[in-house]
Short mmCIF file of C-alpha atoms in Angstrom, two decimals:
data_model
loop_
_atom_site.label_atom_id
_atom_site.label_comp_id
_atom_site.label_asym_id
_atom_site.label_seq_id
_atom_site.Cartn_x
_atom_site.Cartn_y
_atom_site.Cartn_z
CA UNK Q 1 11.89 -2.59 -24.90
CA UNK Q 2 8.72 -4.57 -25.66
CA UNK Q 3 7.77 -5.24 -29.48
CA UNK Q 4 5.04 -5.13 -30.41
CA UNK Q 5 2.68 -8.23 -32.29
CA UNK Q 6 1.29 -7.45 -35.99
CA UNK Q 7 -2.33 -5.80 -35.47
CA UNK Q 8 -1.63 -4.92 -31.55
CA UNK Q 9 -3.01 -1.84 -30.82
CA UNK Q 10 -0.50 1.02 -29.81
CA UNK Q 11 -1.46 2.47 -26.58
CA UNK Q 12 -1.32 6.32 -26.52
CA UNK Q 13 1.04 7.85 -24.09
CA UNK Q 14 -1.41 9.80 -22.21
CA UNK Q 15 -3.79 6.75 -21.24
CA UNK Q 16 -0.28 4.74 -20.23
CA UNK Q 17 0.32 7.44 -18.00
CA UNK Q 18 -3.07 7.53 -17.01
CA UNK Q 19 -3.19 4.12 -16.20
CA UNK Q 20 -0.05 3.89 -14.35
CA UNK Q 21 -1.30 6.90 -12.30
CA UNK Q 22 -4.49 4.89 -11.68
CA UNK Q 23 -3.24 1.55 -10.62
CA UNK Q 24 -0.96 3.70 -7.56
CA UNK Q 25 -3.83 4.91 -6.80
CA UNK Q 26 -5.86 2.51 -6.20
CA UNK Q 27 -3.28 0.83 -4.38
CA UNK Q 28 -2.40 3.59 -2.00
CA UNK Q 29 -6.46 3.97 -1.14
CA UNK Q 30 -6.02 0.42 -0.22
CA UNK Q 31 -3.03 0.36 1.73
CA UNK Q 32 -4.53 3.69 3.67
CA UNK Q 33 -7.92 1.93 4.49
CA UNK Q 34 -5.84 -0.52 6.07
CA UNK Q 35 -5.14 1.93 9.61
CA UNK Q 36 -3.41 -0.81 10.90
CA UNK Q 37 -0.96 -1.68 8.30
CA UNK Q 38 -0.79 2.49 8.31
CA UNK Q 39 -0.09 2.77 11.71
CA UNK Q 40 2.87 -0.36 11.73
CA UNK Q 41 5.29 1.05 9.15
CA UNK Q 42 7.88 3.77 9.36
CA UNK Q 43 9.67 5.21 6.50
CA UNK Q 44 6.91 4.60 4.12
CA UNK Q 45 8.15 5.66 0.75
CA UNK Q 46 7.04 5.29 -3.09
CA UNK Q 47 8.91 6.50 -6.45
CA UNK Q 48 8.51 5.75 -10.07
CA UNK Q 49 10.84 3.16 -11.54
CA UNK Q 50 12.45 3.78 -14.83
CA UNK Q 51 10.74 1.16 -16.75
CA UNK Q 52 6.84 3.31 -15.44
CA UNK Q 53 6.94 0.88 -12.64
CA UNK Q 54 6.38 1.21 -9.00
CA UNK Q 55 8.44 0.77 -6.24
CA UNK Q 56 6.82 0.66 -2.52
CA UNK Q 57 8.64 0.40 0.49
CA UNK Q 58 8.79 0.51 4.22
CA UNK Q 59 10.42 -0.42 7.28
CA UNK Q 60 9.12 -2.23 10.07
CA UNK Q 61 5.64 -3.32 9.68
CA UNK Q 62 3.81 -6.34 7.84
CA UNK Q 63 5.82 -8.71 5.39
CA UNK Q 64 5.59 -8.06 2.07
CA UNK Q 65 3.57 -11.62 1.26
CA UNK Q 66 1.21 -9.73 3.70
CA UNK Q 67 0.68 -6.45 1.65
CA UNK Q 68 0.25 -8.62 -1.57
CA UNK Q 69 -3.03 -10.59 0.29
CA UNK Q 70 -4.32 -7.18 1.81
CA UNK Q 71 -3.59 -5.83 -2.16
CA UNK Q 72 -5.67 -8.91 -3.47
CA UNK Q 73 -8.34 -8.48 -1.26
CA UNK Q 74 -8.66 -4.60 -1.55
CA UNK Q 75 -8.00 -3.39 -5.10
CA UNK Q 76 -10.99 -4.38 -7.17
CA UNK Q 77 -13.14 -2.86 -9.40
CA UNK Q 78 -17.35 -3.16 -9.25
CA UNK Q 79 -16.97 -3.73 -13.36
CA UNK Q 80 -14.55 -6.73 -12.75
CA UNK Q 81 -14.96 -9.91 -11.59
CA UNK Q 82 -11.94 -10.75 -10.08
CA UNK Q 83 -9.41 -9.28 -8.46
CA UNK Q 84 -6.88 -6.59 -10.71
CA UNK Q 85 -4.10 -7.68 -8.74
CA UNK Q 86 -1.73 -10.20 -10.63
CA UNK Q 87 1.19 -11.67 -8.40
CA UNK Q 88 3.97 -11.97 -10.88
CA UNK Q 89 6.71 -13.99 -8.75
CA UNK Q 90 7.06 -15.57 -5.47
CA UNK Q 91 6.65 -13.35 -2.67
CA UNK Q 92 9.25 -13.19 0.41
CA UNK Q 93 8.80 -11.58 3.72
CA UNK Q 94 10.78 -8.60 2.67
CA UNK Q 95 9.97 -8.43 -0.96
CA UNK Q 96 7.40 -8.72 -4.03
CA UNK Q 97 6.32 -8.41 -7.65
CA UNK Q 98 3.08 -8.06 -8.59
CA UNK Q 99 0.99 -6.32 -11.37
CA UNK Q 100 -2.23 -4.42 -10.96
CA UNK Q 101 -3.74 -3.32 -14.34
CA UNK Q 102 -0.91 -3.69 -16.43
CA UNK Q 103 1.39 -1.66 -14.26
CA UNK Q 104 4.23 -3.39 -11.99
CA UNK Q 105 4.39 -2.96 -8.27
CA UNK Q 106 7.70 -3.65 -6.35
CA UNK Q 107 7.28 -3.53 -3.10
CA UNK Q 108 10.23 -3.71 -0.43
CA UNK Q 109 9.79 -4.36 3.56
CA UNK Q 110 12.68 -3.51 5.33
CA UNK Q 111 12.60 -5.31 8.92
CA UNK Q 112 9.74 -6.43 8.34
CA UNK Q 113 8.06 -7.63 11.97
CA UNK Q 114 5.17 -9.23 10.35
CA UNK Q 115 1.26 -8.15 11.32
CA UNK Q 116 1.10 -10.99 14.04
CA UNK Q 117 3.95 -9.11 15.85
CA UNK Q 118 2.94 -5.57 15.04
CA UNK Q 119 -0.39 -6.10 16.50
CA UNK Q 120 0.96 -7.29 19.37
CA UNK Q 121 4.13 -5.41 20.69
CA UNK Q 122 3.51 -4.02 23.63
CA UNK Q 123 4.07 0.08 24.25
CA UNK Q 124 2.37 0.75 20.10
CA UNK Q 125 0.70 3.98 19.63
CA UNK Q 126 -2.85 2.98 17.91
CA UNK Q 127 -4.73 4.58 15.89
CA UNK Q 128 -8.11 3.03 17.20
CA UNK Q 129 -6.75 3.48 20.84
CA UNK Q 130 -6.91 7.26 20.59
CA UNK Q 131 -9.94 7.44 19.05
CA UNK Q 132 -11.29 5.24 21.25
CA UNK Q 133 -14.08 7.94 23.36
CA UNK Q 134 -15.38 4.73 25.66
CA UNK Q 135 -12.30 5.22 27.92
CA UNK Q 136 -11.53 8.03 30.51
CA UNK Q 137 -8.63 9.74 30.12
CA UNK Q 138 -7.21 12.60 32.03
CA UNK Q 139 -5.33 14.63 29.32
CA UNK Q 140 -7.33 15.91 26.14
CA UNK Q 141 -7.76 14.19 23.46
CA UNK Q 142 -6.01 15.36 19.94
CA UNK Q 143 -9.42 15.44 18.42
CA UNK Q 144 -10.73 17.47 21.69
CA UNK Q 145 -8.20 20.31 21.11
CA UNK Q 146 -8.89 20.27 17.37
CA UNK Q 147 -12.53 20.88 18.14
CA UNK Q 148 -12.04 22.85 21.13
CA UNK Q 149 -13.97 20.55 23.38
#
């Protein structure tokens, strides 16, 4: 329970849940513009903690030091200089605290390969490889059959 200081300002309910609801946000758009780190994890699952916190996690994929630099990098705001993305303790390869806007973030990698080894084990379906319309292939591409080309 957090108390709170004479004159602080009580938050209303409605904008903490807004807030909260915000800051996932944000961080899923930024995890999902990242096709690669997308692509790399299996088991990718999020739930709300019961102190209004966050908890990521995944298996396989990129270390969770890893998602905390792509989170840095990503989650901004054009109002803000800055990034909103706090790191609140030392981050491992298989887990990590941060807070973005106020809200805490736990994120958990389980067997984590890392992105260096992701990118490069051999035999990985890829996102940009299917897509990809510069080679030949003989089978139809998903996209084809969606389109009916």
């Amino acid at each position: 329970m957090r108390l709170r200081r004479a004159g602080e300002a009580r938050e209303e309910p409605a904008l903490a849940s807004a807030r909260r609801f915000e800051a996932f946000g944000r961080v899923m758009a930024a995890l999902a513009s990242e096709a690669e780190f997308i692509e790399s994890c299996r088991d990718l699952t999020w739930w709300r903690g019961a102190d209004h916190s966050w908890h990521i996690s995944w298996r396989d994929g990129p270390y969770a030091s890893e998602v905390v630099t792509l989170l840095a990098a990503q989650v901004r705001d054009p109002g803000f200089d800055g990034s909103l993305v706090t790191v609140v303790g030392p981050g491992t390869s298989t887990s990590a605290v941060l807070d973005v806007m106020g809200v805490r973030f736990e994120l958990q990698a389980v067997d984590p390969l890392g992105r260096s080894r992701a990118d490069a084990r051999p035999g990985f379906w890829r996102l940009a490889e299917a897509l990809d319309t510069t080679r030949s292939t003989n089978a139809r591409r998903p996209w084809e059959e969606l389109l009916g080309g």
